[in-house]
């Protein structure tokens, strides 16, 4: 069974600063993927970034980077230079590489202050 | 490019009425399809997933059902809605070639009164 834990229900960050959203996971699968999604108030789930368990380098997508520490089973999302439009709920998720079912965390609500 | 459609966007239904939510995917073949429900301010609860036409796996026992009559069509149904069925329903698709990343539709807000 897989489990995703997001311990920060809510986070605040000043505009233009960086913020880290925590995610820890537990799985017995040898190969898996980790994902982050953004859900603004409109409700749509927007895929942000993906990290494979065997990837040697941490994933980056524009202002998003995934700080992957396999031994600690953590996959924190780092958002650099926060913008007001980054205010949203953020979900961490994982799935076995060869299976489509994903497990989602409970989410972290990020508020960017001007 | 791939797109996913869901309708309706919002729905208000009385208790005991039937439900049919539809989801279609364009631009990909043989996707895995998923139905999730999300309560306000909460995480996603996987309801059903499908790896092919007519193949449905149920994750949570409830009065909802799902069907996949075509490769890229996924339908969520109920014969009699309960108050507890209110929520935000999201459809998603994935393909293993894209590392099983799930891509979501715009969602349907269902209110049962």
mmCIF file with all atom_site columns, C-alpha atoms in Angstrom:
data_model
loop_
_atom_site.group_PDB
_atom_site.id
_atom_site.type_symbol
_atom_site.label_atom_id
_atom_site.label_alt_id
_atom_site.label_comp_id
_atom_site.label_asym_id
_atom_site.label_entity_id
_atom_site.label_seq_id
_atom_site.pdbx_PDB_ins_code
_atom_site.Cartn_x
_atom_site.Cartn_y
_atom_site.Cartn_z
_atom_site.occupancy
_atom_site.B_iso_or_equiv
_atom_site.pdbx_formal_charge
_atom_site.auth_seq_id
_atom_site.auth_comp_id
_atom_site.auth_asym_id
_atom_site.auth_atom_id
_atom_site.pdbx_PDB_model_num
ATOM 1   C CA . UNK A 1 1   ? 0.000   0.000  0.000   1.00 0.00 ? 1   UNK A CA 1
ATOM 2   C CA . UNK A 1 2   ? 1.103   3.543  -0.679  1.00 0.00 ? 2   UNK A CA 1
ATOM 3   C CA . UNK A 1 3   ? 0.760   6.548  1.556   1.00 0.00 ? 3   UNK A CA 1
ATOM 4   C CA . UNK A 1 4   ? 1.390   10.241 1.014   1.00 0.00 ? 4   UNK A CA 1
ATOM 5   C CA . UNK A 1 5   ? 1.718   12.653 3.928   1.00 0.00 ? 5   UNK A CA 1
ATOM 6   C CA . UNK A 1 6   ? 1.530   16.420 3.603   1.00 0.00 ? 6   UNK A CA 1
ATOM 7   C CA . UNK A 1 7   ? 1.980   17.839 7.079   1.00 0.00 ? 7   UNK A CA 1
ATOM 8   C CA . UNK A 1 8   ? 1.347   21.505 6.279   1.00 0.00 ? 8   UNK A CA 1
ATOM 9   C CA . UNK A 1 9   ? -2.364  22.253 5.959   1.00 0.00 ? 9   UNK A CA 1
ATOM 10  C CA . UNK A 1 10  ? -1.619  25.904 5.187   1.00 0.00 ? 10  UNK A CA 1
ATOM 11  C CA . UNK A 1 11  ? 1.418   27.950 4.235   1.00 0.00 ? 11  UNK A CA 1
ATOM 12  C CA . UNK A 1 12  ? 2.037   31.656 3.729   1.00 0.00 ? 12  UNK A CA 1
ATOM 13  C CA . UNK A 1 13  ? 4.787   33.208 1.643   1.00 0.00 ? 13  UNK A CA 1
ATOM 14  C CA . UNK A 1 14  ? 5.667   36.738 0.652   1.00 0.00 ? 14  UNK A CA 1
ATOM 15  C CA . UNK A 1 15  ? 5.513   37.565 -3.027  1.00 0.00 ? 15  UNK A CA 1
ATOM 16  C CA . UNK A 1 16  ? 8.852   37.004 -4.808  1.00 0.00 ? 16  UNK A CA 1
ATOM 17  C CA . UNK A 1 17  ? 10.172  34.723 -2.071  1.00 0.00 ? 17  UNK A CA 1
ATOM 18  C CA . UNK A 1 18  ? 10.734  30.977 -2.365  1.00 0.00 ? 18  UNK A CA 1
ATOM 19  C CA . UNK A 1 19  ? 8.597   28.423 -0.533  1.00 0.00 ? 19  UNK A CA 1
ATOM 20  C CA . UNK A 1 20  ? 8.925   24.694 0.139   1.00 0.00 ? 20  UNK A CA 1
ATOM 21  C CA . UNK A 1 21  ? 5.908   22.435 0.428   1.00 0.00 ? 21  UNK A CA 1
ATOM 22  C CA . UNK A 1 22  ? 6.607   19.192 2.238   1.00 0.00 ? 22  UNK A CA 1
ATOM 23  C CA . UNK A 1 23  ? 5.682   15.710 1.097   1.00 0.00 ? 23  UNK A CA 1
ATOM 24  C CA . UNK A 1 24  ? 6.724   12.356 2.501   1.00 0.00 ? 24  UNK A CA 1
ATOM 25  C CA . UNK A 1 25  ? 5.695   9.018  1.113   1.00 0.00 ? 25  UNK A CA 1
ATOM 26  C CA . UNK A 1 26  ? 5.700   5.352  1.901   1.00 0.00 ? 26  UNK A CA 1
ATOM 27  C CA . UNK A 1 27  ? 5.617   2.507  -0.594  1.00 0.00 ? 27  UNK A CA 1
ATOM 28  C CA . UNK A 1 28  ? 6.848   -1.032 -1.076  1.00 0.00 ? 28  UNK A CA 1
ATOM 29  C CA . UNK A 1 29  ? 7.029   -0.663 -4.855  1.00 0.00 ? 29  UNK A CA 1
ATOM 30  C CA . UNK A 1 30  ? 10.601  -0.681 -6.176  1.00 0.00 ? 30  UNK A CA 1
ATOM 31  C CA . UNK A 1 31  ? 9.789   1.714  -9.001  1.00 0.00 ? 31  UNK A CA 1
ATOM 32  C CA . UNK A 1 32  ? 7.413   4.626  -8.711  1.00 0.00 ? 32  UNK A CA 1
ATOM 33  C CA . UNK A 1 33  ? 6.688   8.154  -9.764  1.00 0.00 ? 33  UNK A CA 1
ATOM 34  C CA . UNK A 1 34  ? 6.026   11.215 -7.666  1.00 0.00 ? 34  UNK A CA 1
ATOM 35  C CA . UNK A 1 35  ? 3.892   14.130 -8.828  1.00 0.00 ? 35  UNK A CA 1
ATOM 36  C CA . UNK A 1 36  ? 2.741   17.529 -7.734  1.00 0.00 ? 36  UNK A CA 1
ATOM 37  C CA . UNK A 1 37  ? -0.515  19.166 -8.752  1.00 0.00 ? 37  UNK A CA 1
ATOM 38  C CA . UNK A 1 38  ? -1.884  22.669 -8.262  1.00 0.00 ? 38  UNK A CA 1
ATOM 39  C CA . UNK A 1 39  ? -5.570  23.259 -7.664  1.00 0.00 ? 39  UNK A CA 1
ATOM 40  C CA . UNK A 1 40  ? -6.642  26.910 -7.859  1.00 0.00 ? 40  UNK A CA 1
ATOM 41  C CA . UNK A 1 41  ? -10.028 28.064 -6.613  1.00 0.00 ? 41  UNK A CA 1
ATOM 42  C CA . UNK A 1 42  ? -11.559 27.154 -9.987  1.00 0.00 ? 42  UNK A CA 1
ATOM 43  C CA . UNK A 1 43  ? -11.082 23.513 -9.035  1.00 0.00 ? 43  UNK A CA 1
ATOM 44  C CA . UNK A 1 44  ? -9.110  22.224 -11.974 1.00 0.00 ? 44  UNK A CA 1
ATOM 45  C CA . UNK A 1 45  ? -6.140  20.030 -11.084 1.00 0.00 ? 45  UNK A CA 1
ATOM 46  C CA . UNK A 1 46  ? -3.043  21.214 -12.926 1.00 0.00 ? 46  UNK A CA 1
ATOM 47  C CA . UNK A 1 47  ? -0.075  18.887 -13.284 1.00 0.00 ? 47  UNK A CA 1
ATOM 48  C CA . UNK A 1 48  ? 3.151   20.651 -12.278 1.00 0.00 ? 48  UNK A CA 1
ATOM 49  C CA . UNK A 1 49  ? 6.079   18.276 -12.080 1.00 0.00 ? 49  UNK A CA 1
ATOM 50  C CA . UNK A 1 50  ? 7.088   14.616 -12.134 1.00 0.00 ? 50  UNK A CA 1
ATOM 51  C CA . UNK A 1 51  ? 9.987   12.715 -10.542 1.00 0.00 ? 51  UNK A CA 1
ATOM 52  C CA . UNK A 1 52  ? 10.801  9.083  -11.252 1.00 0.00 ? 52  UNK A CA 1
ATOM 53  C CA . UNK A 1 53  ? 12.224  7.039  -8.414  1.00 0.00 ? 53  UNK A CA 1
ATOM 54  C CA . UNK A 1 54  ? 15.288  6.117  -10.469 1.00 0.00 ? 54  UNK A CA 1
ATOM 55  C CA . UNK A 1 55  ? 15.914  9.579  -11.858 1.00 0.00 ? 55  UNK A CA 1
ATOM 56  C CA . UNK A 1 56  ? 19.377  10.738 -10.861 1.00 0.00 ? 56  UNK A CA 1
ATOM 57  C CA . UNK A 1 57  ? 18.597  14.426 -10.943 1.00 0.00 ? 57  UNK A CA 1
ATOM 58  C CA . UNK A 1 58  ? 15.858  16.387 -9.262  1.00 0.00 ? 58  UNK A CA 1
ATOM 59  C CA . UNK A 1 59  ? 13.101  17.445 -11.618 1.00 0.00 ? 59  UNK A CA 1
ATOM 60  C CA . UNK A 1 60  ? 12.661  21.096 -12.539 1.00 0.00 ? 60  UNK A CA 1
ATOM 61  C CA . UNK A 1 61  ? 9.920   22.849 -14.517 1.00 0.00 ? 61  UNK A CA 1
ATOM 62  C CA . UNK A 1 62  ? 10.341  26.595 -14.716 1.00 0.00 ? 62  UNK A CA 1
ATOM 63  C CA . UNK A 1 63  ? 9.891   27.999 -11.192 1.00 0.00 ? 63  UNK A CA 1
ATOM 64  C CA . UNK A 1 64  ? 9.038   24.574 -9.803  1.00 0.00 ? 64  UNK A CA 1
ATOM 65  C CA . UNK A 1 65  ? 11.603  22.067 -8.603  1.00 0.00 ? 65  UNK A CA 1
ATOM 66  C CA . UNK A 1 66  ? 11.204  18.819 -6.770  1.00 0.00 ? 66  UNK A CA 1
ATOM 67  C CA . UNK A 1 67  ? 13.642  18.151 -3.940  1.00 0.00 ? 67  UNK A CA 1
ATOM 68  C CA . UNK A 1 68  ? 13.741  14.352 -4.058  1.00 0.00 ? 68  UNK A CA 1
ATOM 69  C CA . UNK A 1 69  ? 15.472  12.567 -1.185  1.00 0.00 ? 69  UNK A CA 1
ATOM 70  C CA . UNK A 1 70  ? 14.891  8.879  -1.735  1.00 0.00 ? 70  UNK A CA 1
ATOM 71  C CA . UNK A 1 71  ? 16.467  7.632  1.482   1.00 0.00 ? 71  UNK A CA 1
ATOM 72  C CA . UNK A 1 72  ? 14.271  9.960  3.493   1.00 0.00 ? 72  UNK A CA 1
ATOM 73  C CA . UNK A 1 73  ? 11.249  9.209  1.290   1.00 0.00 ? 73  UNK A CA 1
ATOM 74  C CA . UNK A 1 74  ? 10.551  12.856 0.748   1.00 0.00 ? 74  UNK A CA 1
ATOM 75  C CA . UNK A 1 75  ? 9.556   14.754 -2.373  1.00 0.00 ? 75  UNK A CA 1
ATOM 76  C CA . UNK A 1 76  ? 9.235   18.396 -1.442  1.00 0.00 ? 76  UNK A CA 1
ATOM 77  C CA . UNK A 1 77  ? 8.060   20.987 -3.957  1.00 0.00 ? 77  UNK A CA 1
ATOM 78  C CA . UNK A 1 78  ? 10.047  24.216 -4.145  1.00 0.00 ? 78  UNK A CA 1
ATOM 79  C CA . UNK A 1 79  ? 8.458   27.236 -5.779  1.00 0.00 ? 79  UNK A CA 1
ATOM 80  C CA . UNK A 1 80  ? 10.898  30.043 -6.481  1.00 0.00 ? 80  UNK A CA 1
ATOM 81  C CA . UNK A 1 81  ? 9.977   33.721 -6.828  1.00 0.00 ? 81  UNK A CA 1
ATOM 82  C CA . UNK A 1 82  ? 6.377   33.253 -5.662  1.00 0.00 ? 82  UNK A CA 1
ATOM 83  C CA . UNK A 1 83  ? 3.650   35.078 -7.511  1.00 0.00 ? 83  UNK A CA 1
ATOM 84  C CA . UNK A 1 84  ? 0.144   36.009 -6.411  1.00 0.00 ? 84  UNK A CA 1
ATOM 85  C CA . UNK A 1 85  ? -1.189  33.504 -8.923  1.00 0.00 ? 85  UNK A CA 1
ATOM 86  C CA . UNK A 1 86  ? 0.562   30.708 -7.057  1.00 0.00 ? 86  UNK A CA 1
ATOM 87  C CA . UNK A 1 87  ? -2.054  30.929 -4.307  1.00 0.00 ? 87  UNK A CA 1
ATOM 88  C CA . UNK A 1 88  ? -3.803  27.574 -4.514  1.00 0.00 ? 88  UNK A CA 1
ATOM 89  C CA . UNK A 1 89  ? -4.014  24.133 -2.991  1.00 0.00 ? 89  UNK A CA 1
ATOM 90  C CA . UNK A 1 90  ? -1.100  21.833 -3.811  1.00 0.00 ? 90  UNK A CA 1
ATOM 91  C CA . UNK A 1 91  ? -1.272  18.061 -3.855  1.00 0.00 ? 91  UNK A CA 1
ATOM 92  C CA . UNK A 1 92  ? 1.535   15.544 -3.761  1.00 0.00 ? 92  UNK A CA 1
ATOM 93  C CA . UNK A 1 93  ? 0.825   12.152 -5.334  1.00 0.00 ? 93  UNK A CA 1
ATOM 94  C CA . UNK A 1 94  ? 2.578   8.941  -6.265  1.00 0.00 ? 94  UNK A CA 1
ATOM 95  C CA . UNK A 1 95  ? 1.962   5.809  -8.304  1.00 0.00 ? 95  UNK A CA 1
ATOM 96  C CA . UNK A 1 96  ? 3.845   2.624  -9.155  1.00 0.00 ? 96  UNK A CA 1
ATOM 97  C CA . UNK A 1 97  ? 5.630   3.029  -12.462 1.00 0.00 ? 97  UNK A CA 1
ATOM 98  C CA . UNK A 1 98  ? 3.704   0.293  -14.241 1.00 0.00 ? 98  UNK A CA 1
ATOM 99  C CA . UNK A 1 99  ? 0.292   0.949  -12.757 1.00 0.00 ? 99  UNK A CA 1
ATOM 100 C CA . UNK A 1 100 ? -1.941  3.924  -13.210 1.00 0.00 ? 100 UNK A CA 1
ATOM 101 C CA . UNK A 1 101 ? -3.499  4.208  -9.772  1.00 0.00 ? 101 UNK A CA 1
ATOM 102 C CA . UNK A 1 102 ? -2.230  7.196  -7.831  1.00 0.00 ? 102 UNK A CA 1
ATOM 103 C CA . UNK A 1 103 ? -2.330  7.976  -4.152  1.00 0.00 ? 103 UNK A CA 1
ATOM 104 C CA . UNK A 1 104 ? -2.844  11.626 -3.208  1.00 0.00 ? 104 UNK A CA 1
ATOM 105 C CA . UNK A 1 105 ? -1.988  13.537 -0.088  1.00 0.00 ? 105 UNK A CA 1
ATOM 106 C CA . UNK A 1 106 ? -4.489  15.774 1.706   1.00 0.00 ? 106 UNK A CA 1
ATOM 107 C CA . UNK A 1 107 ? -3.001  18.911 0.206   1.00 0.00 ? 107 UNK A CA 1
ATOM 108 C CA . UNK A 1 108 ? -1.398  22.152 1.361   1.00 0.00 ? 108 UNK A CA 1
ATOM 109 C CA . UNK A 1 109 ? -3.077  25.512 0.871   1.00 0.00 ? 109 UNK A CA 1
ATOM 110 C CA . UNK A 1 110 ? -0.538  28.119 -0.172  1.00 0.00 ? 110 UNK A CA 1
ATOM 111 C CA . UNK A 1 111 ? -1.302  31.809 0.181   1.00 0.00 ? 111 UNK A CA 1
ATOM 112 C CA . UNK A 1 112 ? 1.029   34.333 -1.435  1.00 0.00 ? 112 UNK A CA 1
ATOM 113 C CA . UNK A 1 113 ? 0.974   37.742 0.235   1.00 0.00 ? 113 UNK A CA 1
ATOM 114 C CA . UNK A 1 114 ? 1.634   40.945 -1.738  1.00 0.00 ? 114 UNK A CA 1
ATOM 115 C CA . UNK B 2 1   ? -2.553  17.268 -28.085 1.00 0.00 ? 1   UNK B CA 1
ATOM 116 C CA . UNK B 2 2   ? -4.791  15.573 -25.563 1.00 0.00 ? 2   UNK B CA 1
ATOM 117 C CA . UNK B 2 3   ? -7.847  17.160 -24.008 1.00 0.00 ? 3   UNK B CA 1
ATOM 118 C CA . UNK B 2 4   ? -10.385 15.937 -21.515 1.00 0.00 ? 4   UNK B CA 1
ATOM 119 C CA . UNK B 2 5   ? -13.960 17.135 -21.265 1.00 0.00 ? 5   UNK B CA 1
ATOM 120 C CA . UNK B 2 6   ? -16.441 16.832 -18.454 1.00 0.00 ? 6   UNK B CA 1
ATOM 121 C CA . UNK B 2 7   ? -20.050 17.880 -18.305 1.00 0.00 ? 7   UNK B CA 1
ATOM 122 C CA . UNK B 2 8   ? -21.998 19.349 -16.842 1.00 0.00 ? 8   UNK B CA 1
ATOM 123 C CA . UNK B 2 9   ? -19.840 21.865 -15.001 1.00 0.00 ? 9   UNK B CA 1
ATOM 124 C CA . UNK B 2 10  ? -22.347 22.284 -12.184 1.00 0.00 ? 10  UNK B CA 1
ATOM 125 C CA . UNK B 2 11  ? -25.395 20.296 -11.182 1.00 0.00 ? 11  UNK B CA 1
ATOM 126 C CA . UNK B 2 12  ? -28.032 20.641 -8.471  1.00 0.00 ? 12  UNK B CA 1
ATOM 127 C CA . UNK B 2 13  ? -30.124 17.540 -7.936  1.00 0.00 ? 13  UNK B CA 1
ATOM 128 C CA . UNK B 2 14  ? -32.746 16.479 -5.388  1.00 0.00 ? 14  UNK B CA 1
ATOM 129 C CA . UNK B 2 15  ? -32.151 13.509 -3.113  1.00 0.00 ? 15  UNK B CA 1
ATOM 130 C CA . UNK B 2 16  ? -33.305 10.304 -4.742  1.00 0.00 ? 16  UNK B CA 1
ATOM 131 C CA . UNK B 2 17  ? -32.860 11.526 -8.305  1.00 0.00 ? 17  UNK B CA 1
ATOM 132 C CA . UNK B 2 18  ? -30.591 9.777  -10.822 1.00 0.00 ? 18  UNK B CA 1
ATOM 133 C CA . UNK B 2 19  ? -27.182 11.015 -11.892 1.00 0.00 ? 19  UNK B CA 1
ATOM 134 C CA . UNK B 2 20  ? -25.108 10.777 -15.036 1.00 0.00 ? 20  UNK B CA 1
ATOM 135 C CA . UNK B 2 21  ? -21.760 12.535 -15.413 1.00 0.00 ? 21  UNK B CA 1
ATOM 136 C CA . UNK B 2 22  ? -19.823 12.130 -18.603 1.00 0.00 ? 22  UNK B CA 1
ATOM 137 C CA . UNK B 2 23  ? -16.131 12.373 -19.342 1.00 0.00 ? 23  UNK B CA 1
ATOM 138 C CA . UNK B 2 24  ? -14.453 12.093 -22.739 1.00 0.00 ? 24  UNK B CA 1
ATOM 139 C CA . UNK B 2 25  ? -10.815 12.206 -23.732 1.00 0.00 ? 25  UNK B CA 1
ATOM 140 C CA . UNK B 2 26  ? -9.434  13.291 -27.094 1.00 0.00 ? 26  UNK B CA 1
ATOM 141 C CA . UNK B 2 27  ? -6.050  12.790 -28.655 1.00 0.00 ? 27  UNK B CA 1
ATOM 142 C CA . UNK B 2 28  ? -4.972  9.533  -27.023 1.00 0.00 ? 28  UNK B CA 1
ATOM 143 C CA . UNK B 2 29  ? -5.806  5.851  -27.306 1.00 0.00 ? 29  UNK B CA 1
ATOM 144 C CA . UNK B 2 30  ? -6.457  3.231  -24.638 1.00 0.00 ? 30  UNK B CA 1
ATOM 145 C CA . UNK B 2 31  ? -6.022  5.560  -21.696 1.00 0.00 ? 31  UNK B CA 1
ATOM 146 C CA . UNK B 2 32  ? -6.567  4.595  -18.090 1.00 0.00 ? 32  UNK B CA 1
ATOM 147 C CA . UNK B 2 33  ? -9.551  6.564  -16.842 1.00 0.00 ? 33  UNK B CA 1
ATOM 148 C CA . UNK B 2 34  ? -10.435 7.613  -13.304 1.00 0.00 ? 34  UNK B CA 1
ATOM 149 C CA . UNK B 2 35  ? -13.280 9.155  -11.333 1.00 0.00 ? 35  UNK B CA 1
ATOM 150 C CA . UNK B 2 36  ? -12.457 11.034 -8.145  1.00 0.00 ? 36  UNK B CA 1
ATOM 151 C CA . UNK B 2 37  ? -14.596 12.858 -5.626  1.00 0.00 ? 37  UNK B CA 1
ATOM 152 C CA . UNK B 2 38  ? -13.371 15.777 -3.552  1.00 0.00 ? 38  UNK B CA 1
ATOM 153 C CA . UNK B 2 39  ? -15.124 17.242 -0.535  1.00 0.00 ? 39  UNK B CA 1
ATOM 154 C CA . UNK B 2 40  ? -14.637 20.961 0.086   1.00 0.00 ? 40  UNK B CA 1
ATOM 155 C CA . UNK B 2 41  ? -11.079 21.702 1.204   1.00 0.00 ? 41  UNK B CA 1
ATOM 156 C CA . UNK B 2 42  ? -10.131 18.045 1.227   1.00 0.00 ? 42  UNK B CA 1
ATOM 157 C CA . UNK B 2 43  ? -8.056  15.626 -0.817  1.00 0.00 ? 43  UNK B CA 1
ATOM 158 C CA . UNK B 2 44  ? -9.121  13.368 -3.665  1.00 0.00 ? 44  UNK B CA 1
ATOM 159 C CA . UNK B 2 45  ? -10.962 10.115 -3.117  1.00 0.00 ? 45  UNK B CA 1
ATOM 160 C CA . UNK B 2 46  ? -10.598 7.613  -5.948  1.00 0.00 ? 46  UNK B CA 1
ATOM 161 C CA . UNK B 2 47  ? -14.005 6.178  -6.814  1.00 0.00 ? 47  UNK B CA 1
ATOM 162 C CA . UNK B 2 48  ? -13.431 4.134  -9.970  1.00 0.00 ? 48  UNK B CA 1
ATOM 163 C CA . UNK B 2 49  ? -10.724 3.434  -12.468 1.00 0.00 ? 49  UNK B CA 1
ATOM 164 C CA . UNK B 2 50  ? -10.728 1.662  -15.795 1.00 0.00 ? 50  UNK B CA 1
ATOM 165 C CA . UNK B 2 51  ? -7.912  0.165  -17.877 1.00 0.00 ? 51  UNK B CA 1
ATOM 166 C CA . UNK B 2 52  ? -10.103 -0.638 -20.889 1.00 0.00 ? 52  UNK B CA 1
ATOM 167 C CA . UNK B 2 53  ? -13.593 -0.799 -22.365 1.00 0.00 ? 53  UNK B CA 1
ATOM 168 C CA . UNK B 2 54  ? -15.951 -2.512 -19.957 1.00 0.00 ? 54  UNK B CA 1
ATOM 169 C CA . UNK B 2 55  ? -13.243 -2.927 -17.308 1.00 0.00 ? 55  UNK B CA 1
ATOM 170 C CA . UNK B 2 56  ? -14.149 -1.046 -14.146 1.00 0.00 ? 56  UNK B CA 1
ATOM 171 C CA . UNK B 2 57  ? -12.592 -1.283 -10.701 1.00 0.00 ? 57  UNK B CA 1
ATOM 172 C CA . UNK B 2 58  ? -14.446 0.154  -7.754  1.00 0.00 ? 58  UNK B CA 1
ATOM 173 C CA . UNK B 2 59  ? -12.437 1.581  -4.914  1.00 0.00 ? 59  UNK B CA 1
ATOM 174 C CA . UNK B 2 60  ? -15.152 2.622  -2.507  1.00 0.00 ? 60  UNK B CA 1
ATOM 175 C CA . UNK B 2 61  ? -18.482 0.848  -1.919  1.00 0.00 ? 61  UNK B CA 1
ATOM 176 C CA . UNK B 2 62  ? -21.304 3.317  -2.457  1.00 0.00 ? 62  UNK B CA 1
ATOM 177 C CA . UNK B 2 63  ? -24.413 3.929  -4.480  1.00 0.00 ? 63  UNK B CA 1
ATOM 178 C CA . UNK B 2 64  ? -22.412 5.122  -7.478  1.00 0.00 ? 64  UNK B CA 1
ATOM 179 C CA . UNK B 2 65  ? -21.422 3.103  -10.526 1.00 0.00 ? 65  UNK B CA 1
ATOM 180 C CA . UNK B 2 66  ? -19.227 3.697  -13.537 1.00 0.00 ? 66  UNK B CA 1
ATOM 181 C CA . UNK B 2 67  ? -19.221 2.488  -17.109 1.00 0.00 ? 67  UNK B CA 1
ATOM 182 C CA . UNK B 2 68  ? -16.862 2.732  -20.046 1.00 0.00 ? 68  UNK B CA 1
ATOM 183 C CA . UNK B 2 69  ? -18.853 2.124  -23.217 1.00 0.00 ? 69  UNK B CA 1
ATOM 184 C CA . UNK B 2 70  ? -16.115 3.424  -25.519 1.00 0.00 ? 70  UNK B CA 1
ATOM 185 C CA . UNK B 2 71  ? -12.338 3.653  -25.313 1.00 0.00 ? 71  UNK B CA 1
ATOM 186 C CA . UNK B 2 72  ? -12.317 7.340  -24.445 1.00 0.00 ? 72  UNK B CA 1
ATOM 187 C CA . UNK B 2 73  ? -15.631 7.711  -22.643 1.00 0.00 ? 73  UNK B CA 1
ATOM 188 C CA . UNK B 2 74  ? -16.193 7.259  -18.932 1.00 0.00 ? 74  UNK B CA 1
ATOM 189 C CA . UNK B 2 75  ? -19.571 7.702  -17.250 1.00 0.00 ? 75  UNK B CA 1
ATOM 190 C CA . UNK B 2 76  ? -20.394 8.033  -13.572 1.00 0.00 ? 76  UNK B CA 1
ATOM 191 C CA . UNK B 2 77  ? -23.950 7.175  -12.575 1.00 0.00 ? 77  UNK B CA 1
ATOM 192 C CA . UNK B 2 78  ? -26.304 6.768  -9.694  1.00 0.00 ? 78  UNK B CA 1
ATOM 193 C CA . UNK B 2 79  ? -29.859 5.522  -9.580  1.00 0.00 ? 79  UNK B CA 1
ATOM 194 C CA . UNK B 2 80  ? -30.734 7.451  -6.409  1.00 0.00 ? 80  UNK B CA 1
ATOM 195 C CA . UNK B 2 81  ? -28.583 10.278 -5.094  1.00 0.00 ? 81  UNK B CA 1
ATOM 196 C CA . UNK B 2 82  ? -27.860 10.761 -1.403  1.00 0.00 ? 82  UNK B CA 1
ATOM 197 C CA . UNK B 2 83  ? -27.002 14.008 0.381   1.00 0.00 ? 83  UNK B CA 1
ATOM 198 C CA . UNK B 2 84  ? -23.529 12.581 0.970   1.00 0.00 ? 84  UNK B CA 1
ATOM 199 C CA . UNK B 2 85  ? -22.954 12.376 -2.790  1.00 0.00 ? 85  UNK B CA 1
ATOM 200 C CA . UNK B 2 86  ? -22.472 16.142 -2.937  1.00 0.00 ? 86  UNK B CA 1
ATOM 201 C CA . UNK B 2 87  ? -18.969 17.148 -3.919  1.00 0.00 ? 87  UNK B CA 1
ATOM 202 C CA . UNK B 2 88  ? -16.601 17.986 -6.708  1.00 0.00 ? 88  UNK B CA 1
ATOM 203 C CA . UNK B 2 89  ? -16.189 15.159 -9.218  1.00 0.00 ? 89  UNK B CA 1
ATOM 204 C CA . UNK B 2 90  ? -13.055 14.963 -11.275 1.00 0.00 ? 90  UNK B CA 1
ATOM 205 C CA . UNK B 2 91  ? -12.304 12.717 -14.208 1.00 0.00 ? 91  UNK B CA 1
ATOM 206 C CA . UNK B 2 92  ? -8.704  11.980 -15.154 1.00 0.00 ? 92  UNK B CA 1
ATOM 207 C CA . UNK B 2 93  ? -6.746  10.004 -17.735 1.00 0.00 ? 93  UNK B CA 1
ATOM 208 C CA . UNK B 2 94  ? -3.270  8.564  -17.888 1.00 0.00 ? 94  UNK B CA 1
ATOM 209 C CA . UNK B 2 95  ? -1.121  6.446  -20.161 1.00 0.00 ? 95  UNK B CA 1
ATOM 210 C CA . UNK B 2 96  ? 1.865   4.423  -19.051 1.00 0.00 ? 96  UNK B CA 1
ATOM 211 C CA . UNK B 2 97  ? 3.925   5.951  -21.838 1.00 0.00 ? 97  UNK B CA 1
ATOM 212 C CA . UNK B 2 98  ? 3.689   9.235  -19.960 1.00 0.00 ? 98  UNK B CA 1
ATOM 213 C CA . UNK B 2 99  ? 4.825   7.756  -16.663 1.00 0.00 ? 99  UNK B CA 1
ATOM 214 C CA . UNK B 2 100 ? 1.259   7.329  -15.442 1.00 0.00 ? 100 UNK B CA 1
ATOM 215 C CA . UNK B 2 101 ? 0.889   11.051 -14.818 1.00 0.00 ? 101 UNK B CA 1
ATOM 216 C CA . UNK B 2 102 ? -2.805  11.760 -14.484 1.00 0.00 ? 102 UNK B CA 1
ATOM 217 C CA . UNK B 2 103 ? -4.352  14.671 -16.336 1.00 0.00 ? 103 UNK B CA 1
ATOM 218 C CA . UNK B 2 104 ? -7.596  16.020 -15.035 1.00 0.00 ? 104 UNK B CA 1
ATOM 219 C CA . UNK B 2 105 ? -10.747 17.446 -16.517 1.00 0.00 ? 105 UNK B CA 1
ATOM 220 C CA . UNK B 2 106 ? -12.372 20.679 -15.318 1.00 0.00 ? 106 UNK B CA 1
ATOM 221 C CA . UNK B 2 107 ? -14.654 18.865 -12.853 1.00 0.00 ? 107 UNK B CA 1
ATOM 222 C CA . UNK B 2 108 ? -18.356 18.847 -12.000 1.00 0.00 ? 108 UNK B CA 1
ATOM 223 C CA . UNK B 2 109 ? -19.715 20.467 -8.846  1.00 0.00 ? 109 UNK B CA 1
ATOM 224 C CA . UNK B 2 110 ? -22.643 18.384 -7.655  1.00 0.00 ? 110 UNK B CA 1
ATOM 225 C CA . UNK B 2 111 ? -24.996 19.612 -4.957  1.00 0.00 ? 111 UNK B CA 1
ATOM 226 C CA . UNK B 2 112 ? -27.633 17.222 -3.696  1.00 0.00 ? 112 UNK B CA 1
ATOM 227 C CA . UNK B 2 113 ? -30.482 18.940 -1.856  1.00 0.00 ? 113 UNK B CA 1
#
